[in-house]
Amino acid sequence: MSDKVRRIIWLQVLITAAISLPLLALYGAVVGLSAFAGGAIGFSTSLVYAWAMSAGPGSDPKALLRAHWRAESLKLGLTVVLFAGVLVLWKGVAPVPLLLTFIATLFAFWAALLMK
């Protein structure tokens, strides 16, 4: 895994903490932990994507494209499973902090990719 990828994932972890910790302090455990769960879904699926891409063979364009599609499919599938798990298993989850923190990690991912 490259240094840039590590920095992107750490940025997602920091954003998750920066959102969930103040929400925990201001609104309590349910809101804070819901925000953390959304961020954790974001950064853990990015980690799975990075792992799957790093397992890709060589620099052959076809192999890289296959690795990208496989990694993206794993990331999407895991995202669906994790959200379904949270929503089914945690009946009292606060959906707004859950989704907004997840979205914040996605913005961090795309913004970091656009930077050099």
PDB file of C-alpha atoms in Angstrom, residues 61-114:
ATOM      1  CA  PRO A  61      -3.512  -2.241 -17.987  1.00  0.00           C
ATOM      2  CA  LYS A  62      -5.989  -5.118 -18.296  1.00  0.00           C
ATOM      3  CA  ALA A  63      -4.847  -6.613 -14.996  1.00  0.00           C
ATOM      4  CA  LEU A  64      -5.056  -3.220 -13.289  1.00  0.00           C
ATOM      5  CA  LEU A  65      -8.567  -2.652 -14.650  1.00  0.00           C
ATOM      6  CA  ARG A  66      -9.667  -6.103 -13.450  1.00  0.00           C
ATOM      7  CA  ALA A  67      -8.121  -5.419 -10.041  1.00  0.00           C
ATOM      8  CA  HIS A  68      -9.930  -2.059  -9.879  1.00  0.00           C
ATOM      9  CA  TRP A  69     -13.305  -3.606 -10.726  1.00  0.00           C
ATOM     10  CA  ARG A  70     -12.749  -6.416  -8.225  1.00  0.00           C
ATOM     11  CA  ALA A  71     -11.683  -3.950  -5.517  1.00  0.00           C
ATOM     12  CA  GLU A  72     -14.591  -1.601  -6.233  1.00  0.00           C
ATOM     13  CA  SER A  73     -17.053  -4.520  -6.176  1.00  0.00           C
ATOM     14  CA  LEU A  74     -15.668  -5.671  -2.830  1.00  0.00           C
ATOM     15  CA  LYS A  75     -15.904  -2.129  -1.459  1.00  0.00           C
ATOM     16  CA  LEU A  76     -19.498  -1.667  -2.624  1.00  0.00           C
ATOM     17  CA  GLY A  77     -20.590  -5.090  -1.378  1.00  0.00           C
ATOM     18  CA  LEU A  78     -18.951  -4.562   2.003  1.00  0.00           C
ATOM     19  CA  THR A  79     -20.550  -1.109   2.278  1.00  0.00           C
ATOM     20  CA  VAL A  80     -24.006  -2.611   1.709  1.00  0.00           C
ATOM     21  CA  VAL A  81     -23.372  -5.442   4.198  1.00  0.00           C
ATOM     22  CA  LEU A  82     -22.011  -3.094   6.882  1.00  0.00           C
ATOM     23  CA  PHE A  83     -24.868  -0.587   6.532  1.00  0.00           C
ATOM     24  CA  ALA A  84     -27.414  -3.405   6.563  1.00  0.00           C
ATOM     25  CA  GLY A  85     -25.749  -4.882   9.637  1.00  0.00           C
ATOM     26  CA  VAL A  86     -25.789  -1.584  11.508  1.00  0.00           C
ATOM     27  CA  LEU A  87     -29.392  -0.817  10.566  1.00  0.00           C
ATOM     28  CA  VAL A  88     -30.662  -4.321  11.388  1.00  0.00           C
ATOM     29  CA  LEU A  89     -28.648  -4.984  14.543  1.00  0.00           C
ATOM     30  CA  TRP A  90     -28.742  -1.507  16.094  1.00  0.00           C
ATOM     31  CA  LYS A  91     -32.383  -0.480  16.318  1.00  0.00           C
ATOM     32  CA  GLY A  92     -31.615   2.843  18.050  1.00  0.00           C
ATOM     33  CA  VAL A  93     -28.968   4.068  15.589  1.00  0.00           C
ATOM     34  CA  ALA A  94     -29.136   7.767  14.689  1.00  0.00           C
ATOM     35  CA  PRO A  95     -29.318   7.646  10.877  1.00  0.00           C
ATOM     36  CA  VAL A  96     -28.343  11.259  10.128  1.00  0.00           C
ATOM     37  CA  PRO A  97     -24.942  11.195  11.901  1.00  0.00           C
ATOM     38  CA  LEU A  98     -24.350   7.695  10.509  1.00  0.00           C
ATOM     39  CA  LEU A  99     -24.873   8.810   6.915  1.00  0.00           C
ATOM     40  CA  LEU A 100     -23.272  12.250   7.185  1.00  0.00           C
ATOM     41  CA  THR A 101     -20.039  10.912   8.645  1.00  0.00           C
ATOM     42  CA  PHE A 102     -19.930   8.208   5.982  1.00  0.00           C
ATOM     43  CA  ILE A 103     -20.394  10.895   3.309  1.00  0.00           C
ATOM     44  CA  ALA A 104     -17.650  13.008   4.901  1.00  0.00           C
ATOM     45  CA  THR A 105     -15.218  10.089   4.560  1.00  0.00           C
ATOM     46  CA  LEU A 106     -16.188   9.731   0.900  1.00  0.00           C
ATOM     47  CA  PHE A 107     -15.504  13.429   0.292  1.00  0.00           C
ATOM     48  CA  ALA A 108     -12.117  13.029   1.954  1.00  0.00           C
ATOM     49  CA  PHE A 109     -11.343  10.068  -0.284  1.00  0.00           C
ATOM     50  CA  TRP A 110     -12.203  11.903  -3.498  1.00  0.00           C
ATOM     51  CA  ALA A 111     -10.631  15.210  -2.448  1.00  0.00           C
ATOM     52  CA  ALA A 112      -7.388  13.471  -1.522  1.00  0.00           C
ATOM     53  CA  LEU A 113      -7.316  11.661  -4.871  1.00  0.00           C
ATOM     54  CA  LEU A 114      -7.581  15.004  -6.673  1.00  0.00           C
TER      55      LEU A 114
END
